[in-house]
Coordinates of C-alpha atoms and ligand atoms in Angstrom, one line a residue:
M1 CA 124.6 104.5 114.4
D2 CA 121.6 106.0 112.6
V3 CA 122.1 108.9 110.3
E4 CA 120.0 111.9 111.4
Y5 CA 117.8 113.5 108.7
N6 CA 116.1 116.8 108.9
F7 CA 112.7 116.7 107.1
S8 CA 111.4 119.9 108.9
N9 CA 108.5 121.5 107.0
K10 CA 108.5 118.6 104.5
V11 CA 105.0 117.1 103.9
V12 CA 105.3 113.4 103.6
L13 CA 102.4 111.1 102.5
I14 CA 102.9 107.5 103.5
T15 CA 100.3 105.2 101.9
G16 CA 100.0 102.1 104.1
G17 CA 101.6 103.8 107.1
T18 CA 99.4 101.8 109.4
G19 CA 101.1 98.5 108.4
A20 CA 104.1 96.8 109.8
L21 CA 106.9 98.7 108.1
G22 CA 104.6 101.8 108.0
S23 CA 104.5 102.3 111.8
T24 CA 108.3 102.3 112.0
L25 CA 108.6 104.7 109.0
V26 CA 105.9 107.1 110.4
K27 CA 107.8 107.4 113.7
K28 CA 111.1 108.0 111.9
F29 CA 109.6 110.8 109.7
I30 CA 107.9 112.4 112.7
D31 CA 111.2 112.3 114.7
S32 CA 112.9 113.9 111.7
G33 CA 110.5 116.9 111.8
A34 CA 108.3 116.0 108.9
I35 CA 104.6 116.7 108.7
T36 CA 103.6 113.1 108.3
I37 CA 100.4 111.9 106.8
S38 CA 99.4 108.2 106.8
S39 CA 96.5 106.8 104.7
F40 CA 94.6 103.9 106.2
V41 CA 91.7 101.6 105.3
N42 CA 91.1 99.8 108.5
D43 CA 90.0 102.0 111.5
E44 CA 91.6 99.7 114.1
G45 CA 95.1 100.1 112.4
A46 CA 94.6 103.9 112.3
K47 CA 93.7 104.1 116.0
R48 CA 96.8 102.0 116.9
L49 CA 99.1 104.3 114.8
K50 CA 97.6 107.4 116.4
T51 CA 98.1 106.1 119.9
A52 CA 101.8 105.3 119.1
N53 CA 102.4 108.5 117.2
H54 CA 100.2 111.4 118.3
K55 CA 101.6 113.7 115.6
V56 CA 100.6 111.5 112.7
E57 CA 97.9 113.0 110.4
L58 CA 95.5 110.3 109.3
I59 CA 93.4 110.1 106.1
K60 CA 91.0 107.3 105.1
L61 CA 91.9 106.3 101.6
D62 CA 91.7 103.2 99.5
I63 CA 94.4 103.8 96.8
T64 CA 93.1 101.2 94.5
K65 CA 90.0 103.4 93.9
E66 CA 90.7 106.4 91.6
E67 CA 87.6 108.3 92.6
Q68 CA 88.7 108.3 96.3
I69 CA 92.2 109.6 95.4
L70 CA 90.8 112.2 93.1
K71 CA 88.7 113.6 96.0
T72 CA 91.4 113.2 98.7
I73 CA 94.6 114.7 97.2
P74 CA 93.1 118.2 96.8
I75 CA 91.9 118.0 100.5
L76 CA 95.5 117.2 101.6
V77 CA 97.0 120.0 99.5
Q78 CA 94.5 122.5 100.8
K79 CA 95.3 121.5 104.4
F80 CA 99.1 121.0 104.2
G81 CA 100.1 123.1 101.2
T82 CA 101.8 120.5 99.1
I83 CA 103.2 116.9 99.1
D84 CA 107.0 116.8 99.0
I85 CA 107.5 113.1 99.6
L86 CA 105.4 110.0 98.7
V87 CA 106.3 106.7 100.2
N88 CA 103.9 104.0 98.9
L89 CA 103.9 101.0 101.2
V90 CA 100.6 99.5 100.1
G91 CA 101.0 96.0 99.0
G92 CA 100.2 92.4 99.9
Y93 CA 101.4 88.9 99.4
L94 CA 99.9 85.7 97.9
G95 CA 102.1 82.6 97.6
G96 CA 101.9 78.8 97.9
I97 CA 99.5 78.5 94.9
P98 CA 100.5 77.0 91.6
T99 CA 99.4 79.1 88.6
M100 CA 96.9 76.5 87.4
E101 CA 95.1 76.8 90.7
L102 CA 95.2 80.6 91.0
G103 CA 91.8 82.3 90.8
E104 CA 91.1 85.3 88.6
I105 CA 90.2 87.2 91.8
D106 CA 93.6 86.3 93.3
W107 CA 95.3 87.7 90.2
T108 CA 93.3 90.9 90.2
T109 CA 93.8 91.4 93.9
M110 CA 97.6 91.2 93.6
M111 CA 97.6 93.5 90.5
D112 CA 95.3 96.1 92.2
L113 CA 97.1 96.1 95.5
N114 CA 100.7 96.0 94.3
L115 CA 100.6 97.7 90.9
K116 CA 97.4 99.7 90.2
S117 CA 97.7 101.3 93.6
A118 CA 101.2 102.7 92.7
F119 CA 99.9 104.0 89.4
L120 CA 96.9 105.7 90.8
I121 CA 98.6 107.4 93.7
S122 CA 101.4 108.5 91.5
K123 CA 99.0 109.9 88.9
Y124 CA 97.6 112.3 91.4
V125 CA 100.7 113.2 93.5
I126 CA 103.1 113.8 90.6
P127 CA 101.2 117.0 89.4
I128 CA 101.4 118.4 93.0
M129 CA 105.2 117.8 93.0
K130 CA 105.6 119.2 89.5
S131 CA 103.8 122.4 90.5
G132 CA 106.0 122.8 93.6
K133 CA 109.7 122.3 94.2
G134 CA 109.8 118.7 93.0
G135 CA 109.9 115.7 95.3
N136 CA 110.8 112.1 96.1
I137 CA 108.7 109.0 95.5
V138 CA 109.6 105.6 96.9
H139 CA 107.6 102.4 96.2
I140 CA 108.2 98.9 97.8
S141 CA 108.7 96.1 95.3
S142 CA 110.3 92.9 96.3
R143 CA 113.3 90.7 95.4
T144 CA 110.6 88.4 94.0
G145 CA 109.9 91.1 91.4
L146 CA 113.3 90.2 90.0
K147 CA 113.4 86.4 90.5
S148 CA 110.5 84.1 91.5
E149 CA 110.9 80.7 93.1
G150 CA 107.4 79.7 91.9
Y151 CA 104.0 79.4 93.4
D152 CA 103.6 83.2 93.6
S153 CA 103.0 84.2 89.9
A154 CA 100.5 86.9 90.6
Y155 CA 102.6 88.5 93.4
A156 CA 105.8 88.1 91.4
A157 CA 104.3 89.6 88.3
S158 CA 102.8 92.5 90.1
K159 CA 106.1 93.4 91.9
A160 CA 108.0 93.0 88.7
G161 CA 105.6 95.3 87.0
L162 CA 106.2 97.8 89.8
I163 CA 109.9 97.9 89.0
R164 CA 109.2 98.8 85.3
F165 CA 106.6 101.3 86.5
V166 CA 109.2 103.0 88.6
E167 CA 111.7 103.0 85.7
A168 CA 109.2 104.5 83.3
T169 CA 107.9 107.2 85.7
S170 CA 111.5 108.2 86.7
Q171 CA 112.4 108.7 83.1
E172 CA 109.4 110.9 82.5
L173 CA 110.3 113.1 85.5
K174 CA 114.0 113.5 85.0
G175 CA 113.8 117.2 84.4
D176 CA 111.4 117.9 87.2
N177 CA 113.5 117.4 90.3
I178 CA 111.4 114.4 91.2
N179 CA 113.2 111.2 92.0
V180 CA 111.3 107.9 91.8
N181 CA 112.8 104.7 93.2
C182 CA 111.9 101.4 94.7
I183 CA 113.4 98.9 97.1
L184 CA 113.4 95.1 96.8
P185 CA 113.0 93.6 100.3
T186 CA 113.2 89.9 101.1
I187 CA 111.3 88.8 104.2
I188 CA 110.7 91.6 106.7
D189 CA 110.7 90.7 110.4
T190 CA 107.0 91.5 111.2
E191 CA 104.5 89.9 113.6
A192 CA 102.5 88.6 110.7
N193 CA 105.5 86.8 109.2
R194 CA 106.5 85.4 112.6
R195 CA 103.0 84.0 112.9
A196 CA 103.0 82.6 109.4
M197 CA 106.5 81.0 109.7
P198 CA 107.0 80.2 113.4
D199 CA 109.9 77.8 112.7
A200 CA 112.0 80.3 110.6
D201 CA 115.2 81.9 111.8
F202 CA 114.0 85.4 112.5
K203 CA 117.5 86.7 112.8
K204 CA 118.0 86.3 109.0
W205 CA 115.0 88.6 108.3
L206 CA 115.2 92.3 107.5
S207 CA 114.5 94.6 110.4
K208 CA 111.9 97.3 109.8
E209 CA 114.4 99.9 111.2
D210 CA 117.0 99.0 108.6
L211 CA 114.5 99.2 105.8
A212 CA 113.0 102.5 107.1
N213 CA 116.6 103.9 107.1
V214 CA 117.0 103.1 103.4
I215 CA 113.7 104.8 102.6
L216 CA 114.6 107.9 104.6
F217 CA 117.9 108.1 102.6
L218 CA 116.0 107.8 99.3
C219 CA 113.7 110.7 100.4
S220 CA 116.6 112.9 101.4
S221 CA 118.8 115.2 99.4
A222 CA 121.7 112.9 100.1
S223 CA 120.3 110.5 97.4
K224 CA 119.5 113.2 94.8
V225 CA 121.6 111.4 92.1
I226 CA 119.6 108.2 92.5
N227 CA 116.6 108.0 90.1
G228 CA 114.8 105.0 88.6
A229 CA 116.6 102.5 90.8
A230 CA 115.3 99.2 92.2
I231 CA 117.6 98.8 95.2
P232 CA 118.4 95.4 96.5
T233 CA 117.6 95.3 100.3
Y234 CA 118.3 91.6 100.9
G235 CA 120.0 91.6 104.3
T236 CA 121.7 88.3 104.9
F237 CA 119.6 86.3 102.4
Ligands
NAP301 N1 106.4 91.9 104.9 C1 107.3 91.4 104.0 O1 108.0 90.4 104.3 C2 107.5 92.1 102.7 C3 108.5 91.6 101.8 C4 108.7 92.2 100.6 C5 108.0 93.3 100.3 N2 107.0 93.8 101.1 C6 106.2 95.0 100.7 O2 106.5 96.0 101.7 C7 105.3 96.8 101.8 C8 104.9 96.9 103.3 O3 104.8 95.6 103.8 P1 104.1 95.4 105.3 O4 104.4 94.0 105.6 O5 104.5 96.5 106.1 O6 102.6 95.4 104.9 P2 101.3 95.3 105.8 O7 101.7 95.3 107.3 O8 100.4 94.3 105.3 O9 100.6 96.7 105.6 C9 99.9 97.0 104.4 C10 99.4 98.4 104.5 O10 98.7 98.7 103.3 C11 97.4 99.2 103.6 N3 96.4 98.9 102.6 C12 96.0 97.7 102.2 N4 95.2 97.8 101.2 C13 95.1 99.1 100.9 C14 94.3 99.8 99.9 N5 93.6 99.3 99.0 N6 94.5 101.2 99.9 C15 95.2 101.8 100.8 N7 96.0 101.1 101.8 C16 95.8 99.8 101.8 C17 97.1 98.7 104.9 O11 96.1 99.5 105.6 P3 95.1 99.0 106.7 O12 96.0 98.7 107.9 O13 94.2 100.1 107.0 O14 94.4 97.8 106.2 C18 98.4 98.7 105.6 O15 98.7 100.0 106.1 C19 104.2 96.1 100.9 O16 104.2 96.7 99.6 C20 104.7 94.7 100.8 O17 104.3 94.0 99.6 C21 106.8 93.2 102.3

């Protein structure tokens, strides 16, 4: 049975809320009473999310671009008053390429999408939380951030960097009532993964529901003693 959370009057910013895990998480936060904002890049994804969840607030924002974040965060604060919770789902995967064949652009793309994005959005959201009542921040790393099986050096290095980034940031914010954590999923059961690996046993994969439940817990007062953690969410792997 699902635990029921009450996020009434909480302002939640979900970066990457239009993605696979994002749409499940957006619905859960809305159902828990939160004012739920999702960033998007792609207009099509934003339209789909709005159709599924009429209450979601949408904001176009590329979080790998500092100048966009710099302009957008004050607009959000003016409209919604604050940001209590940040869940950063922005990320991407690149695998199947040996390091000696990896392009510089591949490396940069992984670092930007999985690591620089976390840094930039944190840089501008943390001061809002510090000037308010504190907050909760959750990033999504990966089990690969702890242990790589090879052929994914850029992805693995970027997700490993994210774990250290979470650790460093959480240490800095210990006295500010701001908890920063990340989770380490294995393969999530998404349409994209089913298309990419049609012969896999989907039952072994993580459900978006289960992961979203862990994220809600990390954003709730029930997890207030958890700070700086990289939480294994491996399911049956
Ligand atoms: N899927 C897995 O098996 C798996 C496993 C381990 C970890 N993870 C991690 O879990 C997180 C969510 O995964 P997912 O499968 O739900 O991802 P997804 O479906 O690919 O969604 C990615 C989201 O990021 C947004 N995005 C991409 N580039 C952006 C940018 N520059 N600025 C702002 N937003 C941007 C996309 O927006 P648009 O839709 O507008 O493009 C989309 O909302 C990611 O961090 C991923 O690395 C996933």
